[in-house]
Short mmCIF file of C-alpha atoms in Angstrom, two decimals:
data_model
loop_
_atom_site.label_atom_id
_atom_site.label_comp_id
_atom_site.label_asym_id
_atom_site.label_seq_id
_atom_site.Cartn_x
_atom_site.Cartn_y
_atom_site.Cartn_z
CA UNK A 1 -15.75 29.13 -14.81
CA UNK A 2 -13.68 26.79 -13.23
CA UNK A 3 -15.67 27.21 -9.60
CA UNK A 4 -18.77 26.74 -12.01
CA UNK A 5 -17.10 23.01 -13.15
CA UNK A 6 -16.04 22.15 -9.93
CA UNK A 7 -19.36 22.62 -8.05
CA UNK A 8 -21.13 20.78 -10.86
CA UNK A 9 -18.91 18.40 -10.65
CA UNK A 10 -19.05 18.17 -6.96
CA UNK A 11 -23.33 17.97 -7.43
CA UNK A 12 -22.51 14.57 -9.90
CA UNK A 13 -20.11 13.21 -7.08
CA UNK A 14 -22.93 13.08 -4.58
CA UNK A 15 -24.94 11.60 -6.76
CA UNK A 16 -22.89 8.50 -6.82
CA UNK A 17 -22.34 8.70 -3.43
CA UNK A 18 -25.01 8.70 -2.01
CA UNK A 19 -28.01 5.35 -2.74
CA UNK A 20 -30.69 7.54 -1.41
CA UNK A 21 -32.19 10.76 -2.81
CA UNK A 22 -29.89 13.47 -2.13
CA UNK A 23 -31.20 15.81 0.72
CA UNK A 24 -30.06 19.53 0.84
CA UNK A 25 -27.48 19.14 3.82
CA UNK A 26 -25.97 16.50 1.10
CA UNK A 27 -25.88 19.10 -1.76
CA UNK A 28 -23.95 21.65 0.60
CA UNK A 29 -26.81 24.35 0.96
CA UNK A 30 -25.98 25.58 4.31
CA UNK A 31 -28.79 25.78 7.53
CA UNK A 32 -28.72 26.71 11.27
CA UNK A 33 -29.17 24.78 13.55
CA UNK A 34 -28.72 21.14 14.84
CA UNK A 35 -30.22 18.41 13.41
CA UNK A 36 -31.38 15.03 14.78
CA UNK A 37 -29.90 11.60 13.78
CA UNK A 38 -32.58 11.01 11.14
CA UNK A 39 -32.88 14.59 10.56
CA UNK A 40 -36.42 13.87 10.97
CA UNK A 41 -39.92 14.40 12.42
CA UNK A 42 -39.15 10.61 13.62
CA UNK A 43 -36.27 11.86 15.84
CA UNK A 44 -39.19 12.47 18.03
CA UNK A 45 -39.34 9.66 20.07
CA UNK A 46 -42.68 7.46 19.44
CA UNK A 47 -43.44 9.43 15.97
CA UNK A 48 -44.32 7.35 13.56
CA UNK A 49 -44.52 8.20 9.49
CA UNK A 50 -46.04 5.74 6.40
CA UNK A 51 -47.46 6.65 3.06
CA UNK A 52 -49.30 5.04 0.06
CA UNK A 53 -48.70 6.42 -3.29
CA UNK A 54 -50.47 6.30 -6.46
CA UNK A 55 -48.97 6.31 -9.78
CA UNK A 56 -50.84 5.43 -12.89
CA UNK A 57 -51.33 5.69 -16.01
CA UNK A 58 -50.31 8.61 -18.78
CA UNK A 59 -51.38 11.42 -21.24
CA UNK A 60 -54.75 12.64 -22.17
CA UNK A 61 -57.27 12.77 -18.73
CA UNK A 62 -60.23 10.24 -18.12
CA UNK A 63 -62.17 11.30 -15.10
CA UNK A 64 -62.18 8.07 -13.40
CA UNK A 65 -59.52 6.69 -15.24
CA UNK A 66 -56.22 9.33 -14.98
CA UNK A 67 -53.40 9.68 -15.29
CA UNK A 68 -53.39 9.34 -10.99
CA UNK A 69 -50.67 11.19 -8.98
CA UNK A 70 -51.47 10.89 -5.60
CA UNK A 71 -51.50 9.01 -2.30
CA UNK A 72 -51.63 9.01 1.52
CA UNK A 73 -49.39 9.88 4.43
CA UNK A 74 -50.27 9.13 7.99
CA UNK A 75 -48.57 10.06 10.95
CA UNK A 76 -48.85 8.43 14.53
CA UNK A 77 -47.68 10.28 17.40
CA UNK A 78 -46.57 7.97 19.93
CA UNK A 79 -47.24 4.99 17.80
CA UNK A 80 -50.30 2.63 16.94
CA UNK A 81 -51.92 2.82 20.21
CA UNK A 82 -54.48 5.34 21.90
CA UNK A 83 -52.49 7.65 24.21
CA UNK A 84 -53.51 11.10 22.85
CA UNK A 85 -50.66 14.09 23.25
CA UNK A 86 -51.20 17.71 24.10
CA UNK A 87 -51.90 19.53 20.67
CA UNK A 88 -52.58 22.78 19.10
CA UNK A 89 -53.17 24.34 15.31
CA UNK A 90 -52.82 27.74 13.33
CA UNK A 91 -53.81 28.68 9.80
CA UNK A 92 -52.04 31.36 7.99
CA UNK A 93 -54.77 31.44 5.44
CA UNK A 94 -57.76 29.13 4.97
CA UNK A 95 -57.99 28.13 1.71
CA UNK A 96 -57.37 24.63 2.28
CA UNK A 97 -59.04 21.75 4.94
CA UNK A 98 -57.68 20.16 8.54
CA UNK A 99 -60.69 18.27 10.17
CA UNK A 100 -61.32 17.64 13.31
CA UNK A 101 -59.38 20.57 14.41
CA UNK A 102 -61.79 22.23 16.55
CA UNK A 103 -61.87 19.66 19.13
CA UNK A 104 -58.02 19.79 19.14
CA UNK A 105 -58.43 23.19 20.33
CA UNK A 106 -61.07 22.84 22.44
CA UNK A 107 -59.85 19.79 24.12
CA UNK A 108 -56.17 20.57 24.22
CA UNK A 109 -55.57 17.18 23.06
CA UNK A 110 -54.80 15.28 19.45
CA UNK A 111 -56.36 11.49 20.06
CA UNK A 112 -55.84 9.99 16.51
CA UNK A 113 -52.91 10.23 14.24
CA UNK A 114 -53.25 13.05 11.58
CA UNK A 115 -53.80 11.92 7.59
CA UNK A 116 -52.74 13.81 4.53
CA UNK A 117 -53.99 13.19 1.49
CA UNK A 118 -55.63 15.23 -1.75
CA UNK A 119 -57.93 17.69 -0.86
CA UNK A 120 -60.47 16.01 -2.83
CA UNK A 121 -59.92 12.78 -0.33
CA UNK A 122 -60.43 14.01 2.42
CA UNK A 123 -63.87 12.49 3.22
CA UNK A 124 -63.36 9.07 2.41
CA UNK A 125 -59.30 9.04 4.39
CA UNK A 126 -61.65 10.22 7.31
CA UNK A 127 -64.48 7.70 7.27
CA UNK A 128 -61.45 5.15 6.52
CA UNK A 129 -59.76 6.07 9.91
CA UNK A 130 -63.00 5.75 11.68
CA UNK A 131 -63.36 2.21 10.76
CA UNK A 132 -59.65 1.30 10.89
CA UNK A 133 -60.28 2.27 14.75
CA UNK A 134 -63.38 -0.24 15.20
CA UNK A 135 -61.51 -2.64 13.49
CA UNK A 136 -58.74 -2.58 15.78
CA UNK A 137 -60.07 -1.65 18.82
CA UNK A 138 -58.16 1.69 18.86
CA UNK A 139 -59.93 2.61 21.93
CA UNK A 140 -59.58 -0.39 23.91
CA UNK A 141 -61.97 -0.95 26.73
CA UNK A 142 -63.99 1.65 26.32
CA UNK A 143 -67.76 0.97 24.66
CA UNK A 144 -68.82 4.10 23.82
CA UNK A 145 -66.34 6.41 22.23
CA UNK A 146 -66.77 9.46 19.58
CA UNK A 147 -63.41 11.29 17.87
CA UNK A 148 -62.69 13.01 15.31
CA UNK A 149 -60.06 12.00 12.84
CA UNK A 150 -57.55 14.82 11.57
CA UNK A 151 -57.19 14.96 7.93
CA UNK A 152 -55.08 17.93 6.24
CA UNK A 153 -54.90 17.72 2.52
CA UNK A 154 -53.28 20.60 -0.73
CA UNK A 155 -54.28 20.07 -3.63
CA UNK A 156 -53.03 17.73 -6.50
CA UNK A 157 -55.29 18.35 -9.59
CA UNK A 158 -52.77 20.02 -11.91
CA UNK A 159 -50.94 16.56 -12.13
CA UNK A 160 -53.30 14.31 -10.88
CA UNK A 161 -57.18 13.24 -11.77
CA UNK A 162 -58.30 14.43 -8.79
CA UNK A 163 -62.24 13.93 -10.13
CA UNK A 164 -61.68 10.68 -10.13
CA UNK A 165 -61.58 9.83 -6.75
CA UNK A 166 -58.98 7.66 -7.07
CA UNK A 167 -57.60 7.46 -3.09
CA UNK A 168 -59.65 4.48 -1.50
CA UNK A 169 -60.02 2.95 1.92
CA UNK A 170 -57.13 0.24 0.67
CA UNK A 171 -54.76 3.25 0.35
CA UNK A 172 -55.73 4.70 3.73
CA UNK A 173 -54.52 1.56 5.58
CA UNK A 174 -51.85 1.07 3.48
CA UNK A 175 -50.28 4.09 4.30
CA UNK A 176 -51.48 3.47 7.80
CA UNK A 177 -49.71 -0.23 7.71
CA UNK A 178 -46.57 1.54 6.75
CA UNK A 179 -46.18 3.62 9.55
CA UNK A 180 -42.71 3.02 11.33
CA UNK A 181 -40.12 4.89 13.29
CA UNK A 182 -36.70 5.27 11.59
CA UNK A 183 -36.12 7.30 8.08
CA UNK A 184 -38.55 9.26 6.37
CA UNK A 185 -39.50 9.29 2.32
CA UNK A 186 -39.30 12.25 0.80
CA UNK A 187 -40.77 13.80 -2.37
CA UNK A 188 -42.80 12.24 -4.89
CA UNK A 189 -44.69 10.04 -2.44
CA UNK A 190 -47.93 9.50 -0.25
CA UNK A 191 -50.27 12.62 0.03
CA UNK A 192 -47.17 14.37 -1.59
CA UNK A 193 -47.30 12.59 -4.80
CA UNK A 194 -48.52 15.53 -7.51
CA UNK A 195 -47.51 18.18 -5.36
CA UNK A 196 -46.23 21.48 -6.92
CA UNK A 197 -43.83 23.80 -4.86
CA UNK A 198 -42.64 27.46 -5.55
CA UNK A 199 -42.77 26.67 -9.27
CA UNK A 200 -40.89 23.16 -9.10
CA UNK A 201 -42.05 19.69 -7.96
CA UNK A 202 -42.89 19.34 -4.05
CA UNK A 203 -44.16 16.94 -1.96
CA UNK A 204 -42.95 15.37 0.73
CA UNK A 205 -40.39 16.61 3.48
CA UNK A 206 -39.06 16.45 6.84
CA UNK A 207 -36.30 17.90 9.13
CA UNK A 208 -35.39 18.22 12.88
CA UNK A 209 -33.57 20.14 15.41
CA UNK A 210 -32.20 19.43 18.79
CA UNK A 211 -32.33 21.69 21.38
CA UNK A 212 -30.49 22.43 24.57
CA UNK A 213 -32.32 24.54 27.11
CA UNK A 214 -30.77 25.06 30.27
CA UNK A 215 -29.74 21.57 31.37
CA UNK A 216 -32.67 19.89 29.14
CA UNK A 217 -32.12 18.82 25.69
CA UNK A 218 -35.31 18.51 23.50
CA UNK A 219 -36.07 17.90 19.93
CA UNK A 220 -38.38 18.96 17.81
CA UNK A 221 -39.29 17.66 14.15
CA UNK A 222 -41.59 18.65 11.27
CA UNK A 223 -42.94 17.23 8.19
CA UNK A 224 -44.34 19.14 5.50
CA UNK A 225 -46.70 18.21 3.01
CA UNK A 226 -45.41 21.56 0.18
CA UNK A 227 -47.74 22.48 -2.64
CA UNK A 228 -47.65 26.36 -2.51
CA UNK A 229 -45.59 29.59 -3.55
CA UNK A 230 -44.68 31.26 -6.63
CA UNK A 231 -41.40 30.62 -8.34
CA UNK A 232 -40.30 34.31 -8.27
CA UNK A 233 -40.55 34.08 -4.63
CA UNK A 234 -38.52 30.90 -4.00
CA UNK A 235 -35.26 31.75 -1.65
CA UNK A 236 -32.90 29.42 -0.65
CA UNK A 237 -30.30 29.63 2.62
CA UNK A 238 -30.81 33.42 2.30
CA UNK A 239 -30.40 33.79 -1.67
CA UNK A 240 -33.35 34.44 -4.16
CA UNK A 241 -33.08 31.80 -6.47
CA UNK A 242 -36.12 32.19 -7.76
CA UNK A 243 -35.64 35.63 -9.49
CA UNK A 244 -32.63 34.09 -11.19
CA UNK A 245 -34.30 30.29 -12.53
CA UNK A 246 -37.54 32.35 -13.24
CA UNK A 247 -37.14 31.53 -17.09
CA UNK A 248 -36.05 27.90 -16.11
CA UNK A 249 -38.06 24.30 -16.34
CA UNK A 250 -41.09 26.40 -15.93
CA UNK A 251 -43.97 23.84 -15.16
CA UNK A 252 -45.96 22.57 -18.91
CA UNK A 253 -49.18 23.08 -18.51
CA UNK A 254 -50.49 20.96 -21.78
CA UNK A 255 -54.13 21.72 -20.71
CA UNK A 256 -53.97 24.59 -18.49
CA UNK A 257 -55.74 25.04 -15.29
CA UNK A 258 -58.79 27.77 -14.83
CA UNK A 259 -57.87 31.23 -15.31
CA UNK A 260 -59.21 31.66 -11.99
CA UNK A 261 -55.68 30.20 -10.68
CA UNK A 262 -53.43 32.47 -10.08
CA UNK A 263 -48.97 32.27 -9.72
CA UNK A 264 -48.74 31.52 -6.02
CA UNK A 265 -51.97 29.42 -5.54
CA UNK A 266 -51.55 25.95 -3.38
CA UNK A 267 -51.49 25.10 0.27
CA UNK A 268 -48.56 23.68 2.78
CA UNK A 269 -49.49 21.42 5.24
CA UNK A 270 -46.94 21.46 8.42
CA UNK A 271 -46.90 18.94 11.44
CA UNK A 272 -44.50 19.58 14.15
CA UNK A 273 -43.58 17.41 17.14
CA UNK A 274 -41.54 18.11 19.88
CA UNK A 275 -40.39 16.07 23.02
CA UNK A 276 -41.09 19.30 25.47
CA UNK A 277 -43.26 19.64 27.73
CA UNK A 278 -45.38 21.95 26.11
CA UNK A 279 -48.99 22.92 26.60
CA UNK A 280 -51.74 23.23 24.34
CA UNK A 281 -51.74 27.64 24.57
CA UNK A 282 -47.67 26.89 24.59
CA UNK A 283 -47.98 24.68 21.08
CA UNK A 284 -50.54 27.35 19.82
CA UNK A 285 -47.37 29.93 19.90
CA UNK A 286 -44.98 26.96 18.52
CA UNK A 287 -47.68 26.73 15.39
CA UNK A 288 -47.66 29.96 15.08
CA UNK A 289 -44.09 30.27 14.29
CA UNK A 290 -44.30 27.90 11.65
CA UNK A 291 -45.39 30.22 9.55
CA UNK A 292 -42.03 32.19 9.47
CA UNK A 293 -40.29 28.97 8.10
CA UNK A 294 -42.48 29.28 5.19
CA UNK A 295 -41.83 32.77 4.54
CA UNK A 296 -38.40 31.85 4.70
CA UNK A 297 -38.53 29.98 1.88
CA UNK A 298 -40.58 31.89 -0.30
CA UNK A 299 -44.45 31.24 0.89
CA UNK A 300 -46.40 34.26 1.06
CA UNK A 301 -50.11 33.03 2.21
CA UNK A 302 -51.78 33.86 -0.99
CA UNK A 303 -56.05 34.45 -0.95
CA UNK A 304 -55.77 31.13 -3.38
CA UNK A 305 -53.55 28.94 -0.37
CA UNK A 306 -54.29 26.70 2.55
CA UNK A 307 -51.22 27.01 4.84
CA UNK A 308 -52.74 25.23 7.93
CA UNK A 309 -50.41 23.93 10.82
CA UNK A 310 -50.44 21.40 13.69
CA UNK A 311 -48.03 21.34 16.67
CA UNK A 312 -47.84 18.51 19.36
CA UNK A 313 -45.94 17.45 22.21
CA UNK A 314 -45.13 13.92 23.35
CA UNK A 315 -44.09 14.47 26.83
CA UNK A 316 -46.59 14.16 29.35
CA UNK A 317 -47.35 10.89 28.48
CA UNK A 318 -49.85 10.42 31.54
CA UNK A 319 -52.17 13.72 30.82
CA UNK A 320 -54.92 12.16 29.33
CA UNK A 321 -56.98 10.73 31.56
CA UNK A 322 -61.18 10.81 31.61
CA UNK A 323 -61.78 10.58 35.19
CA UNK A 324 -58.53 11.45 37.67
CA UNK A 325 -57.30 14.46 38.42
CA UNK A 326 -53.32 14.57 36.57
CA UNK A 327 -50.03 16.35 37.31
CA UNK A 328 -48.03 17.83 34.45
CA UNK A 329 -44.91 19.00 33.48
CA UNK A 330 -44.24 22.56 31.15
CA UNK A 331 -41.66 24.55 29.84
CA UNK A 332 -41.64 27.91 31.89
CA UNK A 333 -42.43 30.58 28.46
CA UNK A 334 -39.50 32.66 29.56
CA UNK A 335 -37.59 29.43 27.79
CA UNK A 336 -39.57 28.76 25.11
CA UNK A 337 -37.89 31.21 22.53
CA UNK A 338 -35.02 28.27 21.37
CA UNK A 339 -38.04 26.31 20.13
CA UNK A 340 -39.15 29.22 18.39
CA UNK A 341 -35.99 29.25 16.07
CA UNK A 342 -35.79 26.03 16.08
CA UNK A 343 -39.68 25.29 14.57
CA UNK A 344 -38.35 28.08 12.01
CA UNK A 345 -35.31 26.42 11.08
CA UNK A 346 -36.70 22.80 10.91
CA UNK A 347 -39.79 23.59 8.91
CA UNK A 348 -37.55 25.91 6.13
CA UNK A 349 -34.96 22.82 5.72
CA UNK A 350 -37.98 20.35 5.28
CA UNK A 351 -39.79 22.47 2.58
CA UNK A 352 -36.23 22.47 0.80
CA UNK A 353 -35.52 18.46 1.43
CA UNK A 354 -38.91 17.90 -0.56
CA UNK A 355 -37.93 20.35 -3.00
CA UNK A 356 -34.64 18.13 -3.70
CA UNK A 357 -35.84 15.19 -3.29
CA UNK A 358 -38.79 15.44 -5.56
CA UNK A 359 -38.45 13.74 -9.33
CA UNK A 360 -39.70 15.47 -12.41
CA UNK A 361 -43.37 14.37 -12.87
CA UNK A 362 -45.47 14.31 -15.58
CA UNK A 363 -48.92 13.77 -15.32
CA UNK A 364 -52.57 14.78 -16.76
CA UNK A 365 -52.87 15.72 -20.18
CA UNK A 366 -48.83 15.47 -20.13
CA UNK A 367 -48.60 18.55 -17.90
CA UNK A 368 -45.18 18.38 -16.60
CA UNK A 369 -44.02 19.49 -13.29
CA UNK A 370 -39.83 19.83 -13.34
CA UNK A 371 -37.56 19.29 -10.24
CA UNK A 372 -35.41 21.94 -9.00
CA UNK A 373 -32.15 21.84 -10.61
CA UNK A 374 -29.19 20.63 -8.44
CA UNK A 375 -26.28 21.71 -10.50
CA UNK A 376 -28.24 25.19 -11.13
CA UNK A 377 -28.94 25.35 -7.85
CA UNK A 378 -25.49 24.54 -6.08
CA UNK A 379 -23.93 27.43 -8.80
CA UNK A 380 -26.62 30.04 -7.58
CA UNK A 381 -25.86 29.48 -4.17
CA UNK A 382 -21.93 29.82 -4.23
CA UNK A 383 -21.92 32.23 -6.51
CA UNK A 384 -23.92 35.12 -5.42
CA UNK A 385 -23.12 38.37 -4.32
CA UNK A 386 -25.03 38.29 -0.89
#
């Protein structure tokens, strides 16, 4: 009992420690690896992150009229200026959307930043980036261009009107506008607004590793848009949580959703970046590894999810180029395993930072979506048998 008090006690402390949301390296739940600075997809040198969230409204649903619980997130790279990067994508299961992803795999290259929204907003985030790049002049001197704007989305309807359309162009370059280097908001916010995840609120989230291999040091850093899982499922830092707050702050489902839904539906959206030299078949194997960070965690890739993942590398800064032959850099594969573990590590810690950074939400027809329990949480952790 008194180890009980003391790490409850210990979860209230950081609370008035710290000004920002708590993250889960701040709570004491233990990972491997070595983070960046930021501890962020943003430790990547040129990556940019912004969002737009919408929050309106409550009770009973209007189509048209909410409650909302949405938004935006857009990512850049190497910043607001056309110089595309060596990309690559993998989908555990299709259930969900990424546009514009065949070209990424046919070209080798991503050329635009990548947008996450609803998955009901997709089209009109797309056509939004299309003219945000006329308006600007995104591709510079050229006159005749054509591209095809990535847009990954989960979706948000048991919180969120999602009939109503509610994500406009405004939102797209708001969240666009907001775009910055530096520290990353996690949670309830941009495309991660109503966002359920392995039975608790999601959202949001973001970690990053650095990586020494042979006399190189790299880093690598994902962000996760997490709407998927079943609660049963959900293990944290080794220990099945889940099993034991099965019976806890279950999500209130005031109007429930189609019986066609079933525990474990939803989708994860993952972007990793990475300062190695890595080609496209190289980021292919990088995206593929994602996947294990979300088993980690708890994600199984249910018929009912979209767990689709993009990888990209921001060295090679010169590669694109339309009419010269180039000269390239790449990590030999025999030392490509370290960035293996490390894309494991980074994406399992950001699917837990949105996890513990997300805020009990209520939305549509008062359905209620709780955050995981810190205090519950912290006790599970250091006081299991395994």
């Amino acid at each position: 009992m008194k180890k009980l008090l003391f790490l409850s006690w210990l979860v209230f402390s950081y609370s008035l420690v710290f000004a920002q949301k708590p993250r889960a390296r701040d709570l004491g739940i233990p990972f491997s690896g070595t983070p960046g600075p930021l501890n962020a997809i943003t430790d990547v040198q040129g990556v940019e992150v912004g969002h737009s969230t919408i929050i309106t409204g409550k009770g009973e649903n209007k189509v048209g009229k909410g409650p909302v619980r949405t938004g935006v997130t857009a990512i850049f790279p190497r910043g607001k200026q056309f110089n595309p990067v060596y990309a690559n994508w993998y989908s555990l299961n299709g259930n969900g959307e990424m546009t514009g992803t065949t070209w990424v795999t046919e070209s080798g290259f991503l050329e635009t930043p990548i947008m996450i929204t609803n998955t009901n907003s997709v089209g009109v985030v797309r056509d939004a980036v299309l003219k945000w790049y006329v308006d600007t002049n995104w591709y510079g001197e050229e006159d005749w261009w054509y591209t095809y704007p990535v847009v990954g989305e989960t979706y948000d309807g048991f919180l969120n009107d999602i009939y109503g359309f509610h994500v406009k162009e405004s939102h797209v370059r708001e969240a666009i506008d907001n775009a910055k280097p530096g520290p990353v908001e996690e949670g309830n916010v941009g495309g991660g607004t109503g966002m359920l995840t392995l039975g608790f609120k999601g959202g949001i989230g973001t970690s990053s590793r650095i990586i020494q291999v042979g006399g190189e040091r790299y880093t690598l850093g994902v962000l996760v848009q997490s709407n998927f899982g079943a609660k049963r499922n959900l293990s944290i830092a080794g220990v099945p949580v889940g099993w034991e707050l099965r019976d806890t702050l279950n999500t209130e489902f005031h109007a429930p959703p189609s019986n066609r839904r079933q525990e474990g539906d939803g989708s994860i959206i993952v972007i990793l970046a990475t300062d190695a030299p890595l080609l496209p078949h190289q980021l292919k194997r990088i995206a593929h590894r994602i996947a294990l960070g979300v088993g980690q965690v708890g994600g199984r890739g249910g018929n009912g999810s979209g767990d689709i993942f993009l990888a990209f590398s921001t060295a090679n800064k010169d590669a694109f180029n339309r009419d010269s032959t180039t000269t390239v850099q790449t990590l030999p594969n025999d030392r490509i395993t370290p960035l293996f573990e490390a894309t494991v590590e980074a994406v399992e810690e950001a699917i837990v930072n949105a996890m513990i950074a997300a805020e009990t939400m209520e939305g549509i027809h008062g359905n209620k979506a709780y955050a995981l329990p810190h205090d519950l949480l912290i006790c599970l952790l250091y006081t299991s048998p395994s």
